Coordinates of C-alpha atoms in Angstrom, one line a residue:
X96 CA 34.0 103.0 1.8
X97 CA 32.3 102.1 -1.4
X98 CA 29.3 102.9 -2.4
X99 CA 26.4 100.2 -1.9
X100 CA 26.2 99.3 -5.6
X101 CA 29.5 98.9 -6.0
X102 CA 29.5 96.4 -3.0
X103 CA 26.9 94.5 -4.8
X104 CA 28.7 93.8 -7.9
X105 CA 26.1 95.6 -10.2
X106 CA 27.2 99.0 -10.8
X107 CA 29.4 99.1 -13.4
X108 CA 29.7 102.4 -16.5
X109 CA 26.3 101.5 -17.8
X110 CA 24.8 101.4 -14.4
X111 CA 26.4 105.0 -13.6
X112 CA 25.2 106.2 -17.1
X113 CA 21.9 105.0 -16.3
X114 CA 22.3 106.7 -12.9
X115 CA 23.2 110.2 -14.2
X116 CA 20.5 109.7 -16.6
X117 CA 17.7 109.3 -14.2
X118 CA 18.9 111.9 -11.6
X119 CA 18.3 114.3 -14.6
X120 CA 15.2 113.4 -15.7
X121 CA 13.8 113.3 -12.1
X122 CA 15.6 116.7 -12.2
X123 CA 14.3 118.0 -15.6
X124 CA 10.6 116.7 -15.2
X125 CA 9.9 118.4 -11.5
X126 CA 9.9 115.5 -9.8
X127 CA 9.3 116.3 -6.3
X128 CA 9.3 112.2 -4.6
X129 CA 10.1 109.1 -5.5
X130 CA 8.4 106.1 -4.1
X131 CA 11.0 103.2 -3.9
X132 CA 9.1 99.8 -4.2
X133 CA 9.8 96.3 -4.2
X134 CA 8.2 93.2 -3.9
X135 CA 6.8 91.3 -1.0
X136 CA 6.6 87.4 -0.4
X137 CA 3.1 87.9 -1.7
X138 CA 3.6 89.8 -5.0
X139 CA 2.5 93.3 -3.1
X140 CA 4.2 96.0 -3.2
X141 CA 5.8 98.1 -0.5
X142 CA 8.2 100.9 -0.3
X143 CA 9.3 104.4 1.0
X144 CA 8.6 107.8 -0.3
X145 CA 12.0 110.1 -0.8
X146 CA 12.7 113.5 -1.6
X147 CA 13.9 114.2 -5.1
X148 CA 17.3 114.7 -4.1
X149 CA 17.6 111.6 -1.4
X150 CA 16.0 109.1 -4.5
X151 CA 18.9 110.5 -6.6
X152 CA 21.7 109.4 -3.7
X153 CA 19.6 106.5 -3.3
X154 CA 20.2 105.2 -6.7
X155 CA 23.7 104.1 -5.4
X156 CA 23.7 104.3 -1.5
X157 CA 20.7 102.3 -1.2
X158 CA 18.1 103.0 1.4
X159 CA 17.9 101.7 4.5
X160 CA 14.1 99.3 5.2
X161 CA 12.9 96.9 8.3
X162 CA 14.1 93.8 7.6
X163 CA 10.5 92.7 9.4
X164 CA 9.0 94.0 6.2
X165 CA 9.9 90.8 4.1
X166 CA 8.7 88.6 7.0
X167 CA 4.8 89.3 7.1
X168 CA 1.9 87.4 6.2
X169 CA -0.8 89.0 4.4
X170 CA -2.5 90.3 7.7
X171 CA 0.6 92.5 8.3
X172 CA 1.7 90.3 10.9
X173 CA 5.4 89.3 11.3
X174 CA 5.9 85.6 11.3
X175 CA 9.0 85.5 13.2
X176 CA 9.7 86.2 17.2
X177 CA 12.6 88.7 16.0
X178 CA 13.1 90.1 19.7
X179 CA 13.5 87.0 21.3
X180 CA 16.8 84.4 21.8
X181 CA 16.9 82.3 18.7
X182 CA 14.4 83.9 17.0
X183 CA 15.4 84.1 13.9
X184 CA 18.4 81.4 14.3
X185 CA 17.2 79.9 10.6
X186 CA 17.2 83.6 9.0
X187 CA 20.8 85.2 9.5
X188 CA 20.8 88.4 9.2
X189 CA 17.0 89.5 10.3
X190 CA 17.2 89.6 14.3
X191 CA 16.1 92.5 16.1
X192 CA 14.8 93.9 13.1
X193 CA 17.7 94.7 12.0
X194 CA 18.2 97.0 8.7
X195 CA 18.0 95.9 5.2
X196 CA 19.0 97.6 2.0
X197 CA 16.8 98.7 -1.0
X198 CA 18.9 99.5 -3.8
X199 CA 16.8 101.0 -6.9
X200 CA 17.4 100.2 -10.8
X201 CA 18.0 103.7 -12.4
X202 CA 16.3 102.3 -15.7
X203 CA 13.0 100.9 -13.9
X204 CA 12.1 104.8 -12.9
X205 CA 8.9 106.0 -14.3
X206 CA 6.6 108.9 -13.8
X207 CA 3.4 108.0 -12.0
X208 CA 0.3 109.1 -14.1
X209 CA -2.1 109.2 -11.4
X210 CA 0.0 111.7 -9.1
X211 CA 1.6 114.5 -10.1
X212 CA 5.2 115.1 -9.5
X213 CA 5.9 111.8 -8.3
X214 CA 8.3 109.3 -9.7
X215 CA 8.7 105.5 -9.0
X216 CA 11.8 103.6 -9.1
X217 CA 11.8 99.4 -8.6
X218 CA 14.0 98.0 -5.8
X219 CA 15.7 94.7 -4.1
X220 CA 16.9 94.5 -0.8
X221 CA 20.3 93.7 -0.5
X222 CA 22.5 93.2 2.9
X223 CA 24.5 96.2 3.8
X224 CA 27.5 94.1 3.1
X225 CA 26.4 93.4 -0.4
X226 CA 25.0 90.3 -0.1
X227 CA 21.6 89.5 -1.8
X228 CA 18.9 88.4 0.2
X229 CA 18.5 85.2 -0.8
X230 CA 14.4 85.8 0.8
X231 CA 13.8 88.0 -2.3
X232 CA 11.2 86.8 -4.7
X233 CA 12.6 88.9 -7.9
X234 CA 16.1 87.0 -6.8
X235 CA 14.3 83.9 -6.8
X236 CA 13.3 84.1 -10.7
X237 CA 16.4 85.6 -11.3
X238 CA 18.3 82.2 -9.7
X239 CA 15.6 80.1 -12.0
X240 CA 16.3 81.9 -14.9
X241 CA 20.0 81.7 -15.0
X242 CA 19.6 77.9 -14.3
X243 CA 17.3 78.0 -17.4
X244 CA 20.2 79.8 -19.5
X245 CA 22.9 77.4 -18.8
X246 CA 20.0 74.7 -20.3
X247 CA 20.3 76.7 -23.4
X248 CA 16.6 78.7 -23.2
X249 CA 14.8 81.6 -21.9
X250 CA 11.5 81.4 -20.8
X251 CA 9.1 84.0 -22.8
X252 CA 5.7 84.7 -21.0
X253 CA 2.0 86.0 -21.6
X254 CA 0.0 87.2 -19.0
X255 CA -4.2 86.8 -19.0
X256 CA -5.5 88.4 -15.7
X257 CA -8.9 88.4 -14.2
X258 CA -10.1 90.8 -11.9
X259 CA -13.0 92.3 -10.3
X260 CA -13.8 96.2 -10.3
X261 CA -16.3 98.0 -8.2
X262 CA -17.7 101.3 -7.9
X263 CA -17.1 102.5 -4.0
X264 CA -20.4 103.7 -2.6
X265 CA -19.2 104.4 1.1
X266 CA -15.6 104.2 2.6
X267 CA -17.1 105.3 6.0
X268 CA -16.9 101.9 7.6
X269 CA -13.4 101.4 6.3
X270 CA -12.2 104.8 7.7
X271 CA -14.4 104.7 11.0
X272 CA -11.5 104.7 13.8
X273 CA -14.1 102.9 16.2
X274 CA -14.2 99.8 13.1
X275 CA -10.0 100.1 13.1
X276 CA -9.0 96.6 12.8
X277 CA -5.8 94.6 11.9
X278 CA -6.7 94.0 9.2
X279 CA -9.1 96.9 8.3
X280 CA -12.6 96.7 6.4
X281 CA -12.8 97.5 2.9
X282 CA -15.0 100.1 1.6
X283 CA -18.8 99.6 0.4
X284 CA -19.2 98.5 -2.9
X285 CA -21.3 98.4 -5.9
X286 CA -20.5 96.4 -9.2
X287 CA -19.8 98.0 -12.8
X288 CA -21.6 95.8 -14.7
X289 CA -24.3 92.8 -13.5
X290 CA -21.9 90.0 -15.2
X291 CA -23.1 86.8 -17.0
X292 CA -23.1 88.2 -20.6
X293 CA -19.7 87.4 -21.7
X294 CA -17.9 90.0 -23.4
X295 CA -21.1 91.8 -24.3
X296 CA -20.3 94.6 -25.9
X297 CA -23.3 96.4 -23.7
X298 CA -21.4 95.7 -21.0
X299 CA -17.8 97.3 -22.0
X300 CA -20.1 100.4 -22.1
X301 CA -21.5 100.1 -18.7
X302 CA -18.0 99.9 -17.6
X303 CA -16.2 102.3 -20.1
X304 CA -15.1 104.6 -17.1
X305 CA -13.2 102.4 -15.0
X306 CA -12.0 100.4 -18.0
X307 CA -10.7 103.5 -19.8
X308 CA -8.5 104.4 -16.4
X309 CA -7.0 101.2 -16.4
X310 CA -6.3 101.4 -20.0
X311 CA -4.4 104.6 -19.6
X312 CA -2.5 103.8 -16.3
X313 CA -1.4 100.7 -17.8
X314 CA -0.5 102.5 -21.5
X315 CA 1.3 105.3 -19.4
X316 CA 3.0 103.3 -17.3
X317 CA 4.9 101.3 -20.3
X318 CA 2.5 98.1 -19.9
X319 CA 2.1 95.7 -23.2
X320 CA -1.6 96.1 -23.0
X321 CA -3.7 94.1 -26.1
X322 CA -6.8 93.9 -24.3
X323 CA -9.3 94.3 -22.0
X324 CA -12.5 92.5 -21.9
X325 CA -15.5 91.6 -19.7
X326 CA -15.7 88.6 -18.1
X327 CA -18.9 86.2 -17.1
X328 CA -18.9 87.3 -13.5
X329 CA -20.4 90.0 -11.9
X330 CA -18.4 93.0 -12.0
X331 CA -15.3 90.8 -13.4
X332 CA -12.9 92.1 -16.1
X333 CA -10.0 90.8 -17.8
X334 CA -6.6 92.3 -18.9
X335 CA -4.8 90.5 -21.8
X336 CA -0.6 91.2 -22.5
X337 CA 1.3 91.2 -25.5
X338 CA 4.0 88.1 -24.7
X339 CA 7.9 89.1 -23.3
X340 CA 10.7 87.9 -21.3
X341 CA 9.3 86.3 -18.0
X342 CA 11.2 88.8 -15.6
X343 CA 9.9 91.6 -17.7
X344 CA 6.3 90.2 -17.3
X345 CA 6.2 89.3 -13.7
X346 CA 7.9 93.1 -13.0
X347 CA 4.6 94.0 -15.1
X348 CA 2.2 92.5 -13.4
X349 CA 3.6 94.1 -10.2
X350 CA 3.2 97.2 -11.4
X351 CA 0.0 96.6 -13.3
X352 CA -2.0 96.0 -10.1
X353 CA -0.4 98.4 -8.0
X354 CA -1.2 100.9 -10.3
X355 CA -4.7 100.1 -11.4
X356 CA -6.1 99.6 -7.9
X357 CA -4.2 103.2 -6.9
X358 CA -5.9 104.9 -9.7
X359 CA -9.1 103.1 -9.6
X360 CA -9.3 104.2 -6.0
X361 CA -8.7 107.8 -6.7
X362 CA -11.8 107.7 -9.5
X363 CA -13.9 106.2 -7.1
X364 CA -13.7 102.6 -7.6
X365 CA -12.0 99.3 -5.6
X366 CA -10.0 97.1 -7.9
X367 CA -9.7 94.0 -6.3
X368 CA -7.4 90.7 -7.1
X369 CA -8.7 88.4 -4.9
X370 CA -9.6 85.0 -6.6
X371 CA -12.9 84.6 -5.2
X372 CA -14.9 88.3 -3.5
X373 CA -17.1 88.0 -1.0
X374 CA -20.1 88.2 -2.5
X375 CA -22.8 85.4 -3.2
X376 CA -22.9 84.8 -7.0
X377 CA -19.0 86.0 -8.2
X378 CA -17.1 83.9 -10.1
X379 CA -13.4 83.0 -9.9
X380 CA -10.9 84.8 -11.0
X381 CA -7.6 83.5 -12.8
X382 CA -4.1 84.5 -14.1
X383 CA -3.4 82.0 -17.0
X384 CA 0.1 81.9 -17.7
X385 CA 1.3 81.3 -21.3
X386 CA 4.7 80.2 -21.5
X387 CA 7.2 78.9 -24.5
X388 CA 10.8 78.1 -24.4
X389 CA 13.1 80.2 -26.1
X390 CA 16.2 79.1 -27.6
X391 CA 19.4 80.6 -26.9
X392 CA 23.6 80.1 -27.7
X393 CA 24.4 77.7 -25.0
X394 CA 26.7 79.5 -23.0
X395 CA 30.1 79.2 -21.6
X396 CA 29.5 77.2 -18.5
X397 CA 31.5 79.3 -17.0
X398 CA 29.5 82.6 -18.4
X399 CA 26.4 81.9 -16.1
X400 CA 27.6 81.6 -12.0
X401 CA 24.1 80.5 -10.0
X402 CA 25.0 82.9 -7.2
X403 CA 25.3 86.4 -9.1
X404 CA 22.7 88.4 -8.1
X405 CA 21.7 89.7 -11.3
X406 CA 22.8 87.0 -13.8
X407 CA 23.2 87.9 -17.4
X408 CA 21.2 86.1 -19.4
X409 CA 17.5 86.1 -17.8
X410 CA 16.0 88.5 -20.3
X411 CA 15.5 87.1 -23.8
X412 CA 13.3 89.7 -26.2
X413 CA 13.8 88.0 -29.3
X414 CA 14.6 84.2 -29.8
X415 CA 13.4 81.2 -31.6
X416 CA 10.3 79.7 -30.3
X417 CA 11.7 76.1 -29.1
X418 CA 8.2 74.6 -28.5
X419 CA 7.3 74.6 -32.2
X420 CA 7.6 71.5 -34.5
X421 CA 7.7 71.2 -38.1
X422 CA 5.8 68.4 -38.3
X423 CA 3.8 66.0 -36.1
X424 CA 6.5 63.2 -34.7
X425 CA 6.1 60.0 -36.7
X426 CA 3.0 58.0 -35.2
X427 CA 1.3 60.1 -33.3
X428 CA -2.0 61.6 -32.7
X429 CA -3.6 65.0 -31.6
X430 CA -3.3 63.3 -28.2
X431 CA 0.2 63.0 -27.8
X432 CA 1.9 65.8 -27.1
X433 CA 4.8 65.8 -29.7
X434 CA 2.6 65.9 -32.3
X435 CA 1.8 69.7 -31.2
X436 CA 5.1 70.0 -29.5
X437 CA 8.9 70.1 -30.0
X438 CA 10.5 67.1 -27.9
X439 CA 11.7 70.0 -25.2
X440 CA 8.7 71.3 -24.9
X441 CA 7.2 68.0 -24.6
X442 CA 9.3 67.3 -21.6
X443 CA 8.7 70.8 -20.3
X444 CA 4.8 69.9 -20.1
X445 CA 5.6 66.5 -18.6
X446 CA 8.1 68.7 -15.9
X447 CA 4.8 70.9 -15.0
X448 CA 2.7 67.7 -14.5
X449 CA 4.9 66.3 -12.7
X450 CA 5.2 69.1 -9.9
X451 CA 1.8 70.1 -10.4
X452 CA 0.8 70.0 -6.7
X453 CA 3.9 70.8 -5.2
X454 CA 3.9 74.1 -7.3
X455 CA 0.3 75.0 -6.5
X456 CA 1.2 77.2 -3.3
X457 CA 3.0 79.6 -5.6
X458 CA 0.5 79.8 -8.5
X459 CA -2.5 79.6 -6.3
X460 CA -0.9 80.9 -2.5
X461 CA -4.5 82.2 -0.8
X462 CA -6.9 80.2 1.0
X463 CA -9.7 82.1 -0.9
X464 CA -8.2 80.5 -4.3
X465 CA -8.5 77.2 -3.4
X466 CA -12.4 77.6 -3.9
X467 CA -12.0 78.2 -7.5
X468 CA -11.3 74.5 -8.4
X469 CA -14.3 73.2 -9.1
X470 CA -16.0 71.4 -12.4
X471 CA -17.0 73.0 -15.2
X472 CA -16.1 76.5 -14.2
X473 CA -12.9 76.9 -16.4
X474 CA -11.0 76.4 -13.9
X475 CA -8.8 72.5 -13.9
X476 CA -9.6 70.4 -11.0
X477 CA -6.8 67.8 -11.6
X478 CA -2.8 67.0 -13.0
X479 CA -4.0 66.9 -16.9
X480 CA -3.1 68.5 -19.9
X481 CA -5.2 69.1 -22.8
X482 CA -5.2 70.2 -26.5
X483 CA -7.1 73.5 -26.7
X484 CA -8.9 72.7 -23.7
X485 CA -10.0 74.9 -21.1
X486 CA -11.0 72.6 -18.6
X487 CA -7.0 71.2 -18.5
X488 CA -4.9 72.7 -15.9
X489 CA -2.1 72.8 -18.8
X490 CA -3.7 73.9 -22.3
X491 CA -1.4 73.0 -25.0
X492 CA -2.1 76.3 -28.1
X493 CA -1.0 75.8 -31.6
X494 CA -0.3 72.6 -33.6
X495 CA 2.9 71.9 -35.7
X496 CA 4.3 74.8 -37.8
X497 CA 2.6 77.4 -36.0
X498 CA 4.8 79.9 -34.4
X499 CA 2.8 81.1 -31.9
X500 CA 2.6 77.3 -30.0
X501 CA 3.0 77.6 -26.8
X502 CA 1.6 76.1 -22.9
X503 CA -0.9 77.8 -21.2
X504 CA -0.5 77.3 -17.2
X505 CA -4.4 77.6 -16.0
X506 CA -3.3 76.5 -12.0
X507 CA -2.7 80.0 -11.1
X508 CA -4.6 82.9 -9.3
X509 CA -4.6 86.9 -10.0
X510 CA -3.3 87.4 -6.4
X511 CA 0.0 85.3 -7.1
X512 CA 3.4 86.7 -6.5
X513 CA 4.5 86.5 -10.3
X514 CA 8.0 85.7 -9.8
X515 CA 7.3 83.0 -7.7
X516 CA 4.6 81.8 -10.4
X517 CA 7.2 81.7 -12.8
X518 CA 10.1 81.0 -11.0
X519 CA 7.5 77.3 -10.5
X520 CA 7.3 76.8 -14.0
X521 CA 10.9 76.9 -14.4
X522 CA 12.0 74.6 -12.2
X523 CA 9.4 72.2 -12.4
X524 CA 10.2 72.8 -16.6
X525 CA 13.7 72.1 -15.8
X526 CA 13.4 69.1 -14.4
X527 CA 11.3 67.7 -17.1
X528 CA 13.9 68.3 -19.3
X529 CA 16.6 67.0 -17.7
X530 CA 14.8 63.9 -17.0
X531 CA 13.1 63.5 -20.5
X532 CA 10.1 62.9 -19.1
X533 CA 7.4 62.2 -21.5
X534 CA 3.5 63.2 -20.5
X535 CA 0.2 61.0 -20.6
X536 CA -1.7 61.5 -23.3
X537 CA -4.0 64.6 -23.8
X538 CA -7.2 64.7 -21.9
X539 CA -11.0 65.1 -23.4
X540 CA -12.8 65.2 -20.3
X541 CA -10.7 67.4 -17.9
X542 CA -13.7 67.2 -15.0
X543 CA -14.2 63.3 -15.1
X544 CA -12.8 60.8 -12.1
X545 CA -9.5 59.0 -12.1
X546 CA -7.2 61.6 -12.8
X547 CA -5.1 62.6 -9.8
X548 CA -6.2 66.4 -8.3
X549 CA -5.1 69.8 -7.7
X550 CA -4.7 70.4 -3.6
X551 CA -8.0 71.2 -2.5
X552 CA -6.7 73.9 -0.1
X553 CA -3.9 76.1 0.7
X554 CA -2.3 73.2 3.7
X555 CA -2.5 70.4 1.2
X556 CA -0.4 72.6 -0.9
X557 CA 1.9 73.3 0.9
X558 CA 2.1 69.6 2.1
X559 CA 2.8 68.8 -1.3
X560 CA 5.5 71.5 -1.6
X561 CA 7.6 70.2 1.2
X562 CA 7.4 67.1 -0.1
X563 CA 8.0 68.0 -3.6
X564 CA 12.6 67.2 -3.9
X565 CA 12.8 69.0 -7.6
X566 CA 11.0 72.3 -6.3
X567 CA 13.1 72.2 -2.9
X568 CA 16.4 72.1 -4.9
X569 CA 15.4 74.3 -7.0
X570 CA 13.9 77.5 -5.0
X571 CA 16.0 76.3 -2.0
X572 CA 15.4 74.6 1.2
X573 CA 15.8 77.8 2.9
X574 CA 13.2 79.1 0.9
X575 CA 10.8 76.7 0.6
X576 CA 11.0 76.4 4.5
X577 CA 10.2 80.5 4.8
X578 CA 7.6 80.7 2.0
X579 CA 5.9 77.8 4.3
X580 CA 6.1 80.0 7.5
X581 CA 4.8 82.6 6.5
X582 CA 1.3 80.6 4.5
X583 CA 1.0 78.9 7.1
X584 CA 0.6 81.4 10.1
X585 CA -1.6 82.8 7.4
X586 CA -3.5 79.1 7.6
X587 CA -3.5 78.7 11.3
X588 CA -4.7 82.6 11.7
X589 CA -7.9 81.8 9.2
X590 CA -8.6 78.4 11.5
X591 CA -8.7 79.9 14.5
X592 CA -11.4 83.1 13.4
X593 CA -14.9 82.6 14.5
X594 CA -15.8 84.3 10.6
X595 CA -14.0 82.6 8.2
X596 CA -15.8 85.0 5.8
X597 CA -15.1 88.0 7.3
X598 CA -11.3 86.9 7.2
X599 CA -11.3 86.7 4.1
X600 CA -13.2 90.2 3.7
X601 CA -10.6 91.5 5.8
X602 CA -7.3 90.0 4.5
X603 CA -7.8 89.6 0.8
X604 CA -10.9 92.0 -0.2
X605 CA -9.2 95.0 1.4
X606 CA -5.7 94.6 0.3
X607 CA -5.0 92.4 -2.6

């Protein structure tokens, strides 16, 4: 029988070059495991631990994981009566928690730099028959971004990340197995810097230590890092990214805040991604997405199939900026989006408008992040774009000539899973396009009545995702109709606690 790569239609000589390469540097470099990760619904990651030598078989048998694993909510609970008769009748494949498959990518495999002999490879999980699992969140984007190639563009990304880092002062409650709970506490805390002095330079001081660890884990992990800066809150920091394909970015951020909280812990400090800690006087965090459409050589129609599993053209590292202009379109005004904007990109904003709520489960998919929208606080409160405007849920950067222009998505929370984020954008993008839709003018005053509004909590949004046709043909009825599962056992779990703040405490300060 063949091997499981070969079943999946993705090993091919470069794949087995890349496979002999790997086993010998994991050979070479004393590599003694290799954790095999892969993406959750949620944009966490999970995995196994192998032995040197099982990784190296891994890289084309695959190994073997709970299928249960890619149906939990965020409390660790499955969402899905897997044991029982009809079960799991609308997920083939995932009764009796039956195996799935993680195969790795031989070129994704990196030494960790805050444990020593260890080695980390990225993963999907894949039927044993060789099927991908169409659940998969990296297969999602994928799907999206092939769909964008046989438009003619790739999608080129910038990530801007808030987050909050404190200094642990106790873990005993945490570890105390008479305080065991599902989920557990988090540890003690104390903050790194006292917050509300924006980008003080006093400040990056006070936090040098923990800043300087998540400047080397990210530079020794491969990560694009430009900067990192303090933010107004309390104890909040922000991590800026030099600009790349979107797949490349949302693998990235996965790997950016597994490994910063992972080697924050182990110095003594609790990174957290949570939108909104649980602490009086925080402020919100948020992951603005920069975006711009890059043009390719429209392809063969028959070059790009929809169901490969890794289609062929979803990486685009160099490429013409297609939301740049020359020159302002004849007649307009600052307002109007062409006069910043190429006409695709100008439908590509109206696109985003246009889904704006449905899409808001996948950019903002807590119900801690709904808490963020509110006026005058950076963060947008309704379905408006603006010209270099931070109050606008879409912040149009650059004018005409300038090739740096791009969209700025502001709707989206550090806690997102990225390829779901983006996988959004595309999508609602796409439609735009293919409708030539055409946005409202700009806005001026992004907190003032009449404009219609963001979902005001994780339900609505998800209301407005199920009701949304573009994003249900896009990401799949199937999908949308998991993704809503599992968000909303997470909703009906958070209703029924007597401490709505200790849930929160629990599920999202702990473990995201």
């Amino acid at each position: 029988m063949t091997h499981l790569a070969r079943r999946c239609g993705v090993h091919d000589a470069a794949r087995e070059a890349a496979c002999l390469q790997t086993a010998q540097l994991i050979e070479a470099s004393g590599i003694q495991r290799v954790r095999l990760g892969w993406c959750d619904a949620h944009g966490m990651l999970r995995g196994k631990t192998l032995m040197a030598h099982a990784a190296i078989k891994a890289l084309r048998d695959g190994a073997g994981m709970v299928g249960t694993m890619m149906l939990k909510d965020t409390a660790d609970r499955t969402a899905w009566k897997v044991f029982e008769a009809g079960g799991t009748d609308d997920l083939p494949g995932f009764a009796g928690a039956a195996n799935l498959m993680l195969l790795p990518d031989p070129t994704s495999f990196t030494a960790l730099p805050w444990q020593a002999h260890t080695g980390w490879l990225r993963c999907q999980p894949w039927f044993a028959d060789g099927t991908p699992v169409p659940l998969d969140t990296r297969h999602v984007l994928q799907q999206a971004l092939a769909r964008l190639a046989q438009a003619g563009y790739g999608l080129k990304t910038g990530l801007e990340v808030e987050f909050h880092i404190y200094r642990i002062t106790d873990t005993a409650p945490q570890l105390n197995p008479e305080l065991a709970g599902w989920p557990g506490l988090p540890p003690t805390v104390e903050m790194i810097h006292p917050g509300y002095n924006l980008q003080a330079e006093a400040m990056i001081d006070m936090a040098d230590e923990p800043l300087g660890i998540v400047m080397r884990t990210a530079q020794a992990l491969g990560l694009p890092l430009q900067s990192l800066e303090i933010e107004l809150g309390p104890s909040q920091v922000e991590a800026v990214f030099d600009a790349t394909d979107a797949l490349t970015a949302a693998d990235q951020m996965v790997l950016f805040r597994n490994g910063v909280r992972q080697a924050l812990r182990r110095a003594g400090y609790h990174a957290t991604f949570m939108c909104r800690p649980p602490f009086p006087h925080i402020m919100s965090s948020g992951w603005h997405l920069h975006q711009s459409l890059v043009q390719l050589p429209l392809p063969h129609p028959s070059s790009v199939q929809l169901d490969l599993p890794h289609p062929s053209l979803v990486q685009v590292p160099n490429g013409n900026n297609a939301c740049v202009r020359d020159t302002p379109a004849p007649g307009t005004t600052p307002l109007d989006a062409q006069h910043a904007l190429s006409d695709a990109a100008s439908h590509w904003l109206a696109g985003l408008l246009a889904h704006a709520r449905g899409m808001s489960a996948l950019c903002t998919p807590t119900i801690n992040g709904f808490a963020r929208f509110r006026p005058n606080a950076l963060a947008p409160q309704s379905v408006i774009w603006g010209q270099d405007n931070r109050g606008a849920m879409l912040r149009v950067v650059g004018s005409a000539g300038d090739p740096a222009t791009r969209i700025e998505n502001r709707l989206g929370e550090p806690a997102a899973n990225p390829y779901l984020y983006m996988a959004s954008q595309i999508h609602a993008g796409l439609d735009g396009l293919a409708q030539r839709l055409q946005p409202p003018p700009a806005c001026e005053t992004p907190y003032a009545e009449g404009s219609e509004k963001i979902p005001t909590s994780l339900g609505e949004a998800l209301a407005a995702l199920q009701s949304d046709p573009g994003l249900i043909d896009g990401l799949g009825a199937d999908f949308v109709r998991y993704f809503c599962r599992i968000k909303q056992q997470e909703i009906d779990r958070h209703a029924q606690a007597e401490d709505k703040a200790d849930f929160e405490r629990r599920e999202y300060f702990s473990r995201i």
